[in-house]
Coordinates of C-alpha atoms in Angstrom, one line a residue:
M1 CA -51.4 -180.7 29.4
K2 CA -52.6 -182.9 26.5
R3 CA -55.9 -183.5 24.9
N4 CA -56.8 -185.9 22.1
L5 CA -57.7 -184.4 18.6
S6 CA -61.1 -186.0 18.8
I7 CA -62.4 -183.0 20.7
F8 CA -62.1 -181.0 17.5
F9 CA -64.3 -183.3 15.4
G10 CA -67.1 -181.6 13.6
N11 CA -70.2 -180.9 15.7
I12 CA -73.4 -182.1 14.0
G13 CA -72.5 -185.2 12.0
K14 CA -70.0 -186.4 14.6
Q15 CA -72.2 -186.0 17.7
T16 CA -74.1 -189.1 17.0
I17 CA -70.8 -190.9 16.5
L18 CA -69.5 -189.6 19.8
L19 CA -72.6 -190.6 21.7
S20 CA -72.4 -194.1 20.2
L21 CA -68.8 -194.4 21.1
L22 CA -69.5 -193.3 24.6
A23 CA -72.1 -196.0 24.9
L24 CA -69.8 -198.6 23.4
Y25 CA -67.0 -197.5 25.8
I26 CA -69.2 -198.0 28.8
W27 CA -70.4 -201.3 27.5
G28 CA -67.0 -202.5 26.6
A29 CA -65.4 -201.4 29.9
H30 CA -67.7 -203.6 31.8
S31 CA -67.9 -206.5 29.5
C32 CA -71.4 -207.8 28.7
A33 CA -74.5 -206.4 30.3
N34 CA -75.9 -208.5 33.1
P35 CA -79.3 -209.8 32.1
G36 CA -80.4 -209.7 35.8
V37 CA -80.7 -212.2 38.6
G38 CA -83.1 -215.0 37.8
P39 CA -84.9 -217.4 40.2
Q40 CA -81.7 -219.5 40.4
G41 CA -79.4 -216.5 41.3
G42 CA -76.6 -215.2 39.2
P43 CA -73.7 -212.6 39.2
R44 CA -74.4 -209.2 40.7
D45 CA -75.1 -206.4 38.2
S46 CA -72.0 -204.1 38.3
I47 CA -72.7 -202.0 35.1
P48 CA -73.8 -198.4 35.5
P49 CA -76.7 -197.1 33.4
I50 CA -76.0 -196.5 29.7
I51 CA -77.4 -193.5 27.8
T52 CA -79.5 -194.5 24.9
E53 CA -80.8 -191.1 23.8
S54 CA -79.7 -187.5 24.5
I55 CA -81.5 -184.3 23.5
P56 CA -79.4 -182.3 22.9
L57 CA -76.5 -184.5 21.9
N58 CA -73.2 -184.1 23.8
L59 CA -71.1 -181.3 22.1
Q60 CA -74.1 -180.1 20.1
T61 CA -73.9 -176.5 18.8
S62 CA -76.6 -173.9 18.0
F63 CA -78.9 -175.3 20.7
T64 CA -82.1 -173.2 21.1
G65 CA -84.2 -175.4 23.3
N66 CA -85.1 -174.9 26.9
E67 CA -84.8 -178.5 28.2
I68 CA -82.6 -181.6 28.3
N69 CA -83.9 -185.1 28.0
L70 CA -81.8 -188.2 28.8
S71 CA -82.9 -191.8 28.3
F72 CA -81.1 -194.8 29.8
D73 CA -81.2 -198.5 29.3
E74 CA -82.5 -199.2 32.8
Y75 CA -84.4 -197.6 35.7
I76 CA -82.4 -194.9 37.3
V77 CA -82.4 -192.8 40.5
A78 CA -80.6 -189.5 41.2
E79 CA -81.0 -188.3 44.7
N80 CA -80.9 -184.5 45.2
L81 CA -80.1 -183.9 41.6
E82 CA -82.1 -180.7 41.4
S83 CA -80.0 -179.1 44.3
K84 CA -76.6 -180.7 43.4
L85 CA -76.6 -180.3 39.6
I86 CA -73.8 -177.9 38.5
V87 CA -74.6 -175.7 35.5
S88 CA -72.0 -173.4 34.1
P89 CA -72.4 -170.6 33.2
P90 CA -74.6 -170.4 36.3
L91 CA -78.4 -169.8 35.9
A92 CA -80.4 -167.1 37.6
E93 CA -83.0 -169.8 38.6
K94 CA -82.5 -173.4 39.4
P95 CA -83.7 -175.7 36.6
S96 CA -86.7 -178.0 37.2
V97 CA -85.7 -181.7 37.3
K98 CA -88.0 -184.7 36.8
I99 CA -86.9 -188.3 37.0
K100 CA -89.3 -190.9 35.8
G101 CA -88.4 -194.6 35.1
K102 CA -85.5 -194.6 32.7
S103 CA -85.4 -190.9 31.9
I104 CA -84.4 -187.5 33.2
N105 CA -85.9 -184.2 32.1
I106 CA -84.2 -180.9 33.0
K107 CA -86.1 -177.8 32.1
F108 CA -84.5 -174.4 32.2
N109 CA -86.6 -171.7 33.7
E110 CA -84.9 -168.9 31.8
T111 CA -83.5 -168.2 28.3
L112 CA -80.0 -169.4 27.9
A113 CA -77.3 -166.8 27.1
E114 CA -76.3 -166.4 23.5
N115 CA -72.8 -167.3 22.2
R116 CA -72.0 -169.5 25.2
T117 CA -70.9 -173.0 25.8
Y118 CA -72.7 -174.7 28.7
S119 CA -71.6 -177.5 30.8
I120 CA -74.0 -179.7 32.8
D121 CA -72.1 -181.6 35.5
F122 CA -73.9 -184.6 37.0
K123 CA -70.8 -185.9 38.7
D124 CA -71.8 -189.4 40.2
L125 CA -75.4 -188.6 41.1
I126 CA -77.0 -190.9 38.5
K127 CA -77.2 -194.6 39.4
D128 CA -79.2 -197.6 38.6
Y129 CA -82.3 -198.4 40.7
N130 CA -81.5 -201.9 41.7
E131 CA -77.8 -202.1 42.5
G132 CA -76.8 -198.4 42.9
N133 CA -74.1 -198.5 40.1
K134 CA -73.1 -194.9 39.5
I135 CA -72.1 -193.2 36.3
D136 CA -68.9 -191.6 37.4
G137 CA -67.9 -188.1 36.3
F138 CA -70.8 -187.6 33.9
R139 CA -70.7 -184.2 32.1
M140 CA -72.4 -182.7 29.1
L141 CA -71.3 -179.9 26.9
F142 CA -73.4 -177.9 24.4
S143 CA -73.4 -174.4 23.0
T144 CA -75.9 -171.7 22.0
Y145 CA -73.9 -170.7 18.9
N146 CA -72.1 -172.5 16.1
E147 CA -68.9 -173.5 18.0
I148 CA -68.0 -175.4 21.2
D149 CA -65.6 -173.4 23.3
T150 CA -62.8 -175.8 24.3
L151 CA -60.2 -173.8 26.2
R152 CA -59.3 -175.0 29.6
I153 CA -58.4 -173.8 33.1
E154 CA -58.0 -176.5 35.8
G155 CA -56.4 -176.7 39.2
Y156 CA -56.9 -177.5 42.9
L157 CA -58.6 -175.8 45.8
L158 CA -56.7 -176.7 49.0
D159 CA -57.1 -175.7 52.7
A160 CA -54.6 -172.8 53.2
F161 CA -53.4 -174.1 56.6
N162 CA -52.9 -177.8 56.0
H163 CA -53.0 -178.2 52.2
E164 CA -55.8 -180.8 52.5
P165 CA -58.1 -180.9 49.4
V166 CA -61.5 -179.4 49.9
E167 CA -64.3 -181.4 48.3
N168 CA -67.5 -179.9 46.9
A169 CA -66.0 -176.3 47.0
L170 CA -66.8 -174.0 44.1
A171 CA -64.2 -172.7 41.7
T172 CA -65.5 -169.6 40.0
L173 CA -64.4 -167.5 37.0
Y174 CA -65.2 -163.9 36.2
V175 CA -64.6 -162.4 32.8
N176 CA -64.7 -158.9 34.3
S177 CA -61.9 -158.6 36.9
S178 CA -63.5 -155.9 39.1
D179 CA -62.8 -156.5 42.8
T180 CA -66.5 -156.1 43.7
F181 CA -67.8 -158.9 41.5
F182 CA -66.7 -161.7 43.9
T183 CA -68.6 -160.1 46.8
G184 CA -72.0 -159.5 45.1
T185 CA -72.2 -161.0 41.6
K186 CA -72.7 -164.5 40.3
P187 CA -69.7 -165.7 38.3
D188 CA -69.5 -166.3 34.6
Y189 CA -68.4 -169.9 35.1
I190 CA -68.5 -172.4 38.0
A191 CA -67.0 -175.8 38.6
Q192 CA -67.2 -178.1 41.7
T193 CA -64.1 -179.8 43.2
D194 CA -63.9 -183.5 43.6
A195 CA -62.4 -185.5 46.5
K196 CA -58.9 -184.4 45.5
G197 CA -59.9 -180.7 45.4
H198 CA -59.6 -180.8 41.6
F199 CA -61.7 -178.6 39.4
M200 CA -61.9 -178.2 35.6
F201 CA -63.3 -175.6 33.2
D202 CA -63.0 -177.0 29.7
N203 CA -65.7 -175.0 27.9
L204 CA -64.0 -171.6 27.9
A205 CA -63.7 -169.0 25.2
S206 CA -60.5 -167.0 24.8
G207 CA -60.1 -164.1 27.2
D208 CA -58.8 -163.1 30.6
Y209 CA -60.3 -164.6 33.7
S210 CA -60.2 -164.0 37.5
L211 CA -60.3 -167.2 39.6
F212 CA -61.8 -167.5 43.0
G213 CA -62.6 -170.4 45.3
L214 CA -65.7 -170.5 47.6
V215 CA -67.3 -172.9 50.1
D216 CA -70.7 -171.5 49.4
G217 CA -72.6 -171.7 52.7
D218 CA -75.6 -169.7 51.5
K219 CA -75.7 -171.1 47.9
N220 CA -75.7 -167.7 46.3
L221 CA -72.5 -168.4 44.3
F222 CA -70.6 -165.4 45.6
F223 CA -68.7 -164.4 48.7
S224 CA -71.3 -163.0 51.2
R225 CA -69.0 -162.9 54.3
Q226 CA -71.0 -165.4 56.3
N227 CA -68.2 -167.6 57.6
E228 CA -67.5 -168.9 54.0
Q229 CA -64.0 -170.2 53.1
I230 CA -62.6 -168.3 50.1
A231 CA -59.6 -168.3 47.9
F232 CA -58.4 -165.8 45.3
Y233 CA -55.7 -166.1 42.6
D234 CA -53.8 -162.9 42.4
S235 CA -53.2 -162.7 38.6
L236 CA -55.4 -163.0 35.5
L237 CA -55.6 -166.4 33.7
S238 CA -55.6 -166.4 29.9
P239 CA -56.2 -169.9 28.6
T240 CA -54.7 -171.0 25.3
A241 CA -54.5 -174.3 23.3
T242 CA -51.6 -175.2 21.0
F243 CA -51.8 -178.1 18.5
I244 CA -48.6 -180.2 18.7
A245 CA -48.1 -182.3 15.5
S246 CA -46.3 -185.6 15.4
V247 CA -45.2 -186.7 11.9
D248 CA -44.5 -190.4 11.3
T249 CA -42.9 -191.5 8.0
T250 CA -43.1 -195.2 6.9
I251 CA -41.8 -197.0 3.9
N252 CA -43.5 -200.2 2.7
E253 CA -42.0 -203.2 0.9
Q254 CA -42.5 -201.6 -2.5
G255 CA -40.5 -198.6 -1.4
D256 CA -43.5 -196.3 -1.2
T257 CA -43.4 -193.6 1.4
S258 CA -46.4 -192.6 3.5
I259 CA -46.7 -189.8 6.0
T260 CA -49.0 -190.0 9.0
V261 CA -49.7 -186.8 10.9
T262 CA -51.1 -187.3 14.4
G263 CA -51.0 -184.9 17.4
S264 CA -52.4 -183.6 20.6
T265 CA -53.3 -180.3 22.1
S266 CA -51.3 -178.6 24.8
F267 CA -53.4 -176.5 27.2
L268 CA -52.1 -173.5 29.2
P269 CA -52.0 -172.4 31.9
P270 CA -50.8 -175.5 33.8
P271 CA -52.9 -176.6 36.8
V272 CA -53.2 -173.7 39.3
F273 CA -53.4 -174.0 43.1
A274 CA -55.6 -171.7 45.2
F275 CA -55.8 -171.8 48.9
L276 CA -59.1 -171.5 50.8
F277 CA -59.2 -169.6 54.1
L278 CA -61.6 -168.0 56.5
E279 CA -61.4 -164.3 57.0
K280 CA -61.2 -163.1 60.6
S281 CA -64.8 -161.9 60.8
F282 CA -66.0 -160.0 63.8
N283 CA -69.8 -160.5 63.8
Q284 CA -69.6 -161.2 67.5
N285 CA -72.4 -162.2 69.8
L286 CA -72.3 -162.8 73.5
I287 CA -73.4 -166.4 74.1
Y288 CA -73.3 -166.2 77.9
A289 CA -72.0 -164.2 80.9
R290 CA -71.9 -165.9 84.3
R291 CA -70.4 -165.4 87.7
E292 CA -70.0 -169.1 88.3
E293 CA -67.9 -168.7 91.4
K294 CA -67.4 -165.9 93.9
D295 CA -64.1 -165.0 92.3
R296 CA -64.7 -165.9 88.7
I297 CA -66.7 -164.4 85.8
S298 CA -67.0 -166.3 82.4
L299 CA -67.7 -164.6 79.1
A300 CA -68.2 -166.6 75.9
F301 CA -68.7 -165.3 72.4
N302 CA -69.7 -167.0 69.1
E303 CA -66.3 -166.2 67.4
Q304 CA -62.9 -164.6 68.0
L305 CA -62.8 -161.3 69.6
S306 CA -61.6 -158.3 67.6
D307 CA -59.1 -155.7 68.8
S308 CA -62.1 -153.4 69.3
F309 CA -63.5 -155.4 72.2
K310 CA -63.6 -153.3 75.3
Y311 CA -65.0 -153.7 78.9
E312 CA -65.5 -151.4 81.8
C313 CA -66.6 -152.0 85.3
L314 CA -69.3 -149.4 86.3
N315 CA -69.3 -149.9 90.1
V316 CA -65.6 -150.7 90.9
D317 CA -62.7 -148.4 90.7
D318 CA -59.3 -149.5 89.4
F319 CA -61.0 -152.8 88.2
D320 CA -58.1 -153.9 85.9
N321 CA -55.6 -154.1 88.8
K322 CA -58.0 -156.2 90.8
I323 CA -58.6 -159.0 88.3
Y324 CA -56.6 -161.5 86.3
K325 CA -57.9 -162.4 82.7
E326 CA -57.4 -165.7 80.9
I327 CA -58.3 -165.8 77.2
T328 CA -58.9 -169.2 75.6
T329 CA -56.6 -170.4 72.8
N330 CA -59.1 -169.7 70.1
N331 CA -59.7 -166.2 71.6
D332 CA -63.5 -166.5 71.9
S333 CA -63.9 -166.8 75.6
I334 CA -62.6 -165.0 78.7
L335 CA -62.2 -166.0 82.3
V336 CA -62.1 -163.0 84.6
W337 CA -60.6 -164.0 88.0
L338 CA -61.2 -161.6 90.9
I339 CA -58.0 -161.3 92.9
D340 CA -58.9 -158.5 95.3
S341 CA -60.5 -159.7 98.6
L342 CA -62.9 -156.8 98.7
L343 CA -64.0 -157.3 95.1
I344 CA -64.5 -161.0 95.7
E345 CA -67.0 -160.1 98.5
T346 CA -68.9 -157.6 96.3
D347 CA -72.4 -159.0 95.8
T348 CA -72.9 -157.6 92.3
I349 CA -70.5 -156.4 89.5
L350 CA -71.7 -154.2 86.7
L351 CA -69.8 -154.7 83.4
K352 CA -70.2 -152.8 80.2
L353 CA -69.0 -154.6 77.1
D354 CA -68.4 -153.0 73.7
Y355 CA -67.8 -155.3 70.7
T356 CA -68.3 -155.5 66.9
V357 CA -71.3 -156.8 65.1
L358 CA -72.8 -156.6 61.6
D359 CA -75.9 -154.6 61.2
T360 CA -78.7 -155.5 58.7
L361 CA -76.8 -153.7 55.9
N362 CA -73.7 -155.8 56.6
N363 CA -71.8 -152.8 58.1
F364 CA -69.7 -153.2 61.2
V365 CA -71.1 -151.4 64.2
T366 CA -70.3 -151.4 67.9
K367 CA -72.8 -153.1 70.2
T368 CA -72.9 -152.3 73.9
D369 CA -74.1 -154.8 76.6
T370 CA -74.5 -153.9 80.3
L371 CA -74.2 -157.0 82.5
K372 CA -75.4 -157.4 86.1
L373 CA -73.3 -160.2 87.5
A374 CA -74.3 -161.5 90.9
Y375 CA -72.9 -164.5 92.8
A376 CA -75.5 -167.0 94.2
A377 CA -74.2 -170.6 93.5
P378 CA -72.7 -172.7 96.3
R379 CA -68.9 -172.8 96.3
K380 CA -67.0 -175.7 94.8
V381 CA -63.7 -176.2 93.2
G382 CA -64.0 -177.8 89.8
Q383 CA -65.9 -181.1 89.9
K384 CA -63.7 -182.7 92.5
K385 CA -64.7 -183.6 96.0
V386 CA -63.0 -181.1 98.4
D387 CA -61.5 -181.7 101.8
V388 CA -62.5 -179.5 104.7
V389 CA -59.8 -178.7 107.3
N390 CA -60.7 -176.2 110.1
E391 CA -63.8 -175.4 108.0
E392 CA -61.6 -174.3 105.1
I393 CA -61.8 -175.6 101.5
L394 CA -58.5 -176.8 100.1
F395 CA -57.5 -177.1 96.4
D396 CA -55.4 -179.6 94.6
F397 CA -52.4 -179.0 92.4
T398 CA -51.9 -181.1 89.2
G399 CA -48.7 -181.8 87.3
N400 CA -47.9 -182.2 83.6
V401 CA -45.7 -185.2 84.0
S402 CA -46.6 -188.9 83.7
A403 CA -44.4 -191.6 85.1
T404 CA -41.7 -190.9 82.4
F405 CA -40.3 -187.4 82.0
D406 CA -39.1 -186.5 78.5
L407 CA -35.8 -184.7 78.4
N408 CA -37.3 -182.0 76.1
S409 CA -40.2 -181.3 78.4
K410 CA -40.7 -178.6 81.1
L411 CA -41.9 -179.5 84.5
Q412 CA -45.0 -177.6 85.4
I413 CA -47.7 -177.4 88.1
L414 CA -51.2 -176.1 87.6
A415 CA -53.7 -174.7 90.2
P416 CA -57.4 -174.7 89.5
L417 CA -57.6 -170.9 90.5
P418 CA -55.1 -168.0 90.6
I419 CA -52.6 -168.2 93.4
T420 CA -49.7 -166.2 94.8
L421 CA -46.2 -167.3 93.8
P422 CA -45.3 -170.5 95.7
D423 CA -42.6 -170.0 98.3
S424 CA -39.6 -172.2 97.3
Q425 CA -39.0 -173.2 100.9
W426 CA -42.4 -175.0 100.8
V427 CA -41.6 -176.7 97.5
G428 CA -39.2 -179.6 97.3
L429 CA -37.5 -181.3 94.4
K430 CA -35.3 -184.3 95.2
L431 CA -33.3 -186.8 93.3
A432 CA -33.7 -190.4 94.3
I433 CA -30.3 -192.1 94.8
N434 CA -32.1 -195.3 96.0
D435 CA -35.4 -196.2 97.6
S436 CA -34.5 -194.5 100.9
T437 CA -31.8 -191.9 100.0
F438 CA -32.7 -188.6 98.4
E439 CA -30.7 -185.6 97.4
D440 CA -32.0 -182.0 97.1
V441 CA -32.0 -180.5 93.6
D442 CA -31.5 -176.8 92.8
F443 CA -34.5 -175.3 91.0
N444 CA -36.2 -172.0 90.1
I445 CA -39.9 -171.3 90.0
T446 CA -41.0 -169.4 87.0
P447 CA -44.6 -168.1 86.7
I448 CA -46.2 -168.9 83.3
S449 CA -49.5 -167.4 84.5
K450 CA -51.2 -166.9 87.9
R451 CA -52.3 -170.5 87.7
K452 CA -49.4 -172.2 86.0
Y453 CA -45.8 -172.4 87.2
Q454 CA -42.7 -173.9 85.8
I455 CA -40.0 -175.7 87.8
D456 CA -36.7 -175.2 86.0
F457 CA -33.8 -177.6 86.9
E458 CA -30.9 -179.4 85.3
V459 CA -32.3 -182.8 84.3
N460 CA -30.2 -185.9 84.5
E461 CA -31.1 -188.8 82.2
A462 CA -32.6 -192.0 83.6
T463 CA -33.0 -190.5 87.0
S464 CA -35.9 -190.7 89.5
Y465 CA -37.2 -187.5 91.1
V466 CA -40.0 -186.5 93.5
L467 CA -41.7 -183.1 93.6
T468 CA -43.5 -182.1 96.8
I469 CA -45.5 -179.1 97.9
D470 CA -46.4 -178.8 101.6
S471 CA -50.1 -178.5 102.7
A472 CA -51.2 -174.8 103.0
A473 CA -48.0 -173.7 101.4
V474 CA -49.8 -171.7 98.8
K475 CA -52.8 -169.4 99.1
S476 CA -55.3 -168.3 96.4
Y477 CA -56.3 -164.7 96.1
G478 CA -59.7 -165.7 97.5
G479 CA -58.0 -167.1 100.6
I480 CA -58.1 -170.8 99.7
Y481 CA -55.1 -173.0 100.6
N482 CA -53.7 -176.1 98.9
N483 CA -53.7 -179.7 99.8
A484 CA -50.3 -181.5 100.1
F485 CA -49.0 -182.5 96.7
E486 CA -46.5 -185.2 95.6
M487 CA -45.5 -186.2 92.1
K488 CA -42.9 -189.0 91.3
F489 CA -41.3 -189.4 87.9
K490 CA -38.3 -190.7 86.1
S491 CA -36.4 -189.0 83.3
Q492 CA -35.9 -190.9 80.0
K493 CA -32.6 -192.3 78.8
A494 CA -30.8 -189.9 76.4
D495 CA -30.1 -192.6 73.9
F496 CA -33.8 -193.3 73.6
Y497 CA -34.1 -190.2 71.5
G498 CA -33.2 -189.2 68.0
T499 CA -32.3 -185.8 66.5
A500 CA -33.5 -184.1 63.3
I501 CA -31.5 -181.3 61.7
F502 CA -32.9 -179.3 58.8
N503 CA -30.7 -177.1 56.7
F504 CA -32.6 -174.5 54.7
K505 CA -31.2 -173.7 51.3
G506 CA -31.8 -170.4 49.6
F507 CA -34.5 -169.3 52.0
D508 CA -33.8 -166.6 54.5
N509 CA -37.3 -165.8 55.8
A510 CA -38.2 -166.0 59.4
G511 CA -40.9 -168.5 60.3
I512 CA -42.2 -171.3 62.4
V513 CA -41.0 -174.9 61.9
Q514 CA -43.4 -177.5 63.3
L515 CA -42.8 -181.2 63.9
L516 CA -46.2 -182.9 63.5
K517 CA -47.6 -186.3 64.3
N518 CA -47.9 -188.5 61.2
S519 CA -51.6 -188.5 61.3
K520 CA -54.5 -186.7 59.6
E521 CA -54.9 -184.4 62.7
E522 CA -51.2 -183.4 62.5
D523 CA -51.0 -182.5 66.2
V524 CA -47.9 -180.3 66.9
V525 CA -45.2 -182.3 68.7
L526 CA -42.6 -179.5 68.8
Q527 CA -42.4 -176.0 67.4
L528 CA -39.3 -173.9 66.8
Q529 CA -38.8 -170.4 65.6
K530 CA -36.5 -169.9 62.6
E531 CA -35.0 -166.4 62.6
Q532 CA -34.3 -164.3 59.6
G533 CA -31.2 -165.6 57.8
Q534 CA -31.0 -168.7 60.1
D535 CA -29.9 -171.8 58.0
E536 CA -30.2 -174.6 60.5
V537 CA -33.0 -175.8 62.8
V538 CA -32.4 -178.6 65.2
F539 CA -35.0 -180.8 66.9
N540 CA -33.5 -182.6 69.9
Y541 CA -34.8 -185.4 72.1
L542 CA -37.3 -186.7 69.6
K543 CA -39.2 -189.9 70.4
P544 CA -38.7 -192.7 67.8
G545 CA -41.4 -192.6 65.2
K546 CA -42.5 -191.0 61.9
Y547 CA -43.3 -187.3 61.6
K548 CA -44.3 -184.6 59.2
V549 CA -42.5 -181.3 59.2
K550 CA -44.2 -178.0 58.3
F551 CA -42.9 -174.5 57.8
I552 CA -45.1 -171.4 58.3
D553 CA -43.8 -168.2 56.6
D554 CA -44.5 -165.9 59.5
T555 CA -44.5 -162.7 57.6
N556 CA -45.7 -160.5 60.5
N557 CA -43.4 -162.3 63.1
N558 CA -46.2 -162.9 65.6
Q559 CA -45.2 -166.6 66.0
K560 CA -48.5 -168.0 64.7
W561 CA -50.2 -168.7 61.4
D562 CA -52.5 -165.9 60.1
S563 CA -55.4 -166.1 57.7
G564 CA -56.0 -163.8 54.8
N565 CA -58.2 -160.8 54.0
Y566 CA -59.8 -160.4 50.6
T567 CA -60.7 -156.7 50.9
E568 CA -57.1 -155.8 51.7
K569 CA -55.8 -158.4 49.2
I570 CA -53.8 -160.2 51.9
K571 CA -53.3 -163.9 51.3
P572 CA -53.0 -166.3 54.2
E573 CA -49.4 -166.9 55.3
A574 CA -47.8 -169.4 53.1
V575 CA -47.4 -173.0 54.4
Y576 CA -44.8 -175.5 53.2
Y577 CA -44.4 -179.2 54.0
F578 CA -41.2 -181.1 53.9
P579 CA -41.7 -183.4 50.9
K580 CA -41.4 -186.6 52.8
I581 CA -42.1 -188.3 56.1
I582 CA -39.1 -188.4 58.4
N583 CA -38.4 -191.5 60.4
I584 CA -36.7 -190.8 63.8
K585 CA -34.8 -193.7 65.4
S586 CA -33.2 -194.0 68.8
N587 CA -29.7 -192.7 69.2
W588 CA -29.7 -191.5 65.6
E589 CA -29.1 -188.1 64.0
L590 CA -31.1 -187.3 60.8
K591 CA -29.8 -184.5 58.5
E592 CA -32.0 -183.1 55.8
E593 CA -31.7 -180.3 53.3
W594 CA -34.8 -178.3 52.6
T595 CA -35.2 -176.0 49.7
I596 CA -38.4 -173.9 50.1
E597 CA -39.8 -172.4 46.9
P598 CA -43.2 -171.2 45.6
G599 CA -45.3 -174.0 44.4
Q600 CA -44.0 -176.5 46.9
F601 CA -47.1 -178.1 48.4
K602 CA -47.8 -181.1 50.7
L603 CA -47.7 -184.5 49.1
K604 CA -51.2 -185.5 48.0
D605 CA -51.1 -188.6 50.2
F606 CA -48.4 -189.0 52.9
A607 CA -49.7 -192.5 53.7
E608 CA -49.1 -193.6 50.1
A609 CA -45.6 -192.0 50.2
D610 CA -44.8 -193.8 53.4
K611 CA -46.0 -197.1 51.9
A612 CA -43.9 -196.5 48.8
E613 CA -40.9 -195.8 50.9
N614 CA -41.3 -199.0 52.9
Q615 CA -41.7 -201.0 49.6
S616 CA -38.6 -199.6 48.2
K617 CA -36.6 -200.9 51.1

């Protein structure tokens, strides 16, 4: 990294020069100041406010005062400046801020630390009153001793799962590297990230620093374990600056030689990347417990359930073998289906729940709830109108296939409540030869759950099929039968699809390879498991379009991404993005080599990369 030599100018005599140069720069960058809009109209003012006086001066040393006064050339506003101002090193008390007319007064409510360089980061909060023109990236430096510390640590705070930049997060530095500091002590330095997740400390003294990231929900500047995103860099950072001289020799017409020495400063370390994650916290609270249907109990919690969650039925023996549990994808809700006829008719069920909560001292303890669950509501299936045949309620199957069936899909049917395994003699799958001629297709029924079943068969391309289930062919555990079901669909042509093949070079780890939609949400289109030592991963039957590809280093081999844990010094599982968008075309095979190595992060802007690719063509 490079910095101009001007940062090393003298402090007192040059500060007035620097302030004047800053004003001249702002003035020059925006041409002449707009005198304002008169009665006849005129061009809109687009120039931000210009500083006319600063006490202390920027880069002033040996500052002993307790307030900062800034004057501008026009009336200014700065919304929420008192709460959003970033002072580093951080203060024990927030400074008092007053904005009046063309001036800002910031009064410190404590004595500033000795032998420190302070930064006051206004970002883009100051703007003119009339047009709202902002002063971008405004930052002041001053010190309480006879030097300005100028060493630098900079980098990026990114979301650990998707590498998206996290704006307005805090990067924090500790001179003492004790593990307990981050969880209970204000840092020695703080910096706030911008829209790109970038942070900068450029007022550091020499020494060793521990770097952390924090989305500070409670504004106490340290990790308090209240659903705050955190990041930690696992090695100390020691900033240095090296002057790199550049010597230029010139000879004039008279043969005289002159030597000009210029140069710049190289800063280390290079920009660092830290990844923010949420720890799996288990401060659980039961939101509700309901027996919404005769055969169904719903339990919902405020967050994911820990392994310590336990339940016990107090008035029914062998309860586990008489129920079927469904846990939601994010693991914070449970559906308990009653699949025993006697249990379904039981008026009241007593459940005892044990789960983890935090006590007032932030210690994990076990909480016990005893629930009395009685059924009282009238019976209905979902929100659909139900048919009554012989005074019985019937349920409807749904299918996962639209009019066109993708060759890489699996045919599935879903019931709104647990059912017994459908008898294949009551299920039919036929291939349509023409409008009036059908041919039976061999298939197997595979249970995915007690509500979802998969129909496995050999799919022919560009072929019409019809799946039927006879009325009353299937019975729920509560004695409810099904309506007749029919689903018609046609399989896609094989040459409609493309193929993507990834060859991994020098990377033997097992992991998850995901094909993602080329969108900000990055929905997963397909997911494959890469085994240990496997070199090639093949995505078949891909629809034409543009995709992102992601690799999750699945270190515990549980086939999902896992977050980190600061106490145990476990980082979130590493995520890598293939460094370009892939373009899948019909009847085309795409082959790519992928070398995964530390420091390989997602492109800052896939949209820009895609635009550049199209322009190059």
